[in-house]
């Protein structure tokens, strides 16, 4: 049980998001995905934080997307992220490929990389998990994780911070993809100390935070906010044409699958701090579009009143899987106004491309 005014987790910070002068077109995009995060997850976070204190309340532009896949009303993270990455609906479980014949679709990360922009991803899951995988690989099934890892060699992305090192160096095919990455010029590191990365922008890098899945936010994982800040500053040095960074709060979804409200609370607080880092960069930079959304709802979460009391709420899950509710989209920066309204999840791809003029 939580009262609506207790548990302030984030400091009050006024970003004055509506008032800073901005370029007419963004040079950079920071795209943040809260996996499994829809209106109920954000609402719970708002009441846990104390009304007026969450970052979500400060965005000048809010819209909604319809998350359904090409084959099912209730989507998954593979079809959900492919819709964002390629601007096309695909089947549940498919990564960067389209029906009916599993034709690969070029992702926004691949397209912008080919146009000379710097690109990167930061996640709190393995690099081969469905959400990051859908931006850089093309496979009919999300479960093909070793194949997904190999696809990282096909795009000249600039930085990756994620779990899942074992999928690159302890493989059934015995190929050490870390050696392959090094041969391509990447600095490869592990752990949660980022100081030895080539932060001057001289070389691209891959940094594994864990061998497989990183720990939970309530279990001591703290790297997502600082890694997001670091990635923005690094990518800015990598190309004068701008950058595209995808950041995922991966475990909001896992907390909801487990119906674990304490875990959810910690993941939402961590994602809030991460969004703040993106907005701080964007505020200072003036040429950065920040888009925050979820890929789908998870857990069928309701903020039910606690017993007869209307003063308190008990987060109540109605399922252990995803649900079809619409998902909010928050935007700030040049091009943000494109993101108001109600639209298909595929429109997020189109809107990001339109904002960039590319
Ligand atoms: Mg995910
Ligand atoms: Zn899920």
Short mmCIF file of N, CA, C and O and ligand atoms in Angstrom, two decimals, residues 33 35-36 77 125 129-132 142 248-251 253-254 295-296, ligand 1:
data_model
loop_
_atom_site.label_atom_id
_atom_site.label_comp_id
_atom_site.label_asym_id
_atom_site.label_seq_id
_atom_site.Cartn_x
_atom_site.Cartn_y
_atom_site.Cartn_z
N UNK A 33 12.93 3.88 -24.26
CA UNK A 33 11.83 2.92 -24.21
C UNK A 33 11.77 2.30 -22.82
O UNK A 33 12.73 1.68 -22.36
N UNK A 35 10.34 -0.67 -21.30
CA UNK A 35 9.69 -1.91 -21.74
C UNK A 35 8.56 -2.26 -20.78
O UNK A 35 8.75 -2.32 -19.56
N UNK A 36 7.36 -2.46 -21.32
CA UNK A 36 6.21 -2.82 -20.48
C UNK A 36 5.59 -1.63 -19.76
O UNK A 36 4.76 -1.81 -18.86
N UNK A 77 7.76 -7.53 -27.19
CA UNK A 77 8.82 -6.54 -27.35
C UNK A 77 9.51 -6.64 -28.70
O UNK A 77 10.11 -5.66 -29.15
N UNK A 125 19.21 -4.95 -20.16
CA UNK A 125 19.07 -6.38 -20.46
C UNK A 125 20.29 -6.79 -21.29
O UNK A 125 21.20 -5.98 -21.50
N UNK A 129 18.60 -9.14 -26.37
CA UNK A 129 17.18 -9.17 -25.98
C UNK A 129 16.36 -8.44 -27.04
O UNK A 129 16.87 -7.62 -27.79
N UNK A 130 15.06 -8.73 -27.10
CA UNK A 130 14.23 -8.31 -28.23
C UNK A 130 14.28 -6.82 -28.55
O UNK A 130 14.35 -6.44 -29.73
N UNK A 131 14.28 -5.96 -27.53
CA UNK A 131 14.21 -4.52 -27.83
C UNK A 131 15.46 -4.02 -28.53
O UNK A 131 15.37 -3.51 -29.66
N UNK A 132 16.66 -4.14 -27.93
CA UNK A 132 17.84 -3.70 -28.69
C UNK A 132 18.04 -4.49 -29.98
O UNK A 132 18.43 -3.91 -31.01
N UNK A 142 12.92 -14.12 -31.92
CA UNK A 142 13.70 -13.42 -30.90
C UNK A 142 14.58 -14.36 -30.07
O UNK A 142 15.55 -13.93 -29.46
N UNK A 248 17.02 1.80 -23.16
CA UNK A 248 15.89 0.99 -22.71
C UNK A 248 15.92 0.72 -21.21
O UNK A 248 16.92 0.23 -20.68
N UNK A 249 14.83 1.03 -20.54
CA UNK A 249 14.60 0.56 -19.17
C UNK A 249 13.93 -0.80 -19.31
O UNK A 249 12.71 -0.92 -19.32
N UNK A 250 14.75 -1.84 -19.45
CA UNK A 250 14.28 -3.15 -19.89
C UNK A 250 13.45 -3.88 -18.84
O UNK A 250 12.57 -4.69 -19.18
N UNK A 251 13.74 -3.64 -17.58
CA UNK A 251 13.20 -4.52 -16.54
C UNK A 251 11.88 -4.05 -15.93
O UNK A 251 11.34 -4.71 -15.05
N UNK A 253 9.31 -4.19 -17.58
CA UNK A 253 8.52 -5.31 -18.09
C UNK A 253 8.65 -6.55 -17.21
O UNK A 253 7.65 -7.21 -16.90
N UNK A 254 9.87 -6.83 -16.80
CA UNK A 254 10.08 -8.07 -16.03
C UNK A 254 9.44 -7.97 -14.66
O UNK A 254 8.91 -8.95 -14.12
N UNK A 295 6.88 0.03 -25.11
CA UNK A 295 6.54 -0.77 -26.31
C UNK A 295 5.14 -1.38 -26.19
O UNK A 295 4.48 -1.65 -27.18
N UNK A 296 4.69 -1.59 -24.94
CA UNK A 296 3.38 -2.18 -24.66
C UNK A 296 3.19 -2.15 -23.16
O UNK A 296 4.14 -1.90 -22.41
MG1 LIG B 1 12.94 -5.03 -23.85
#
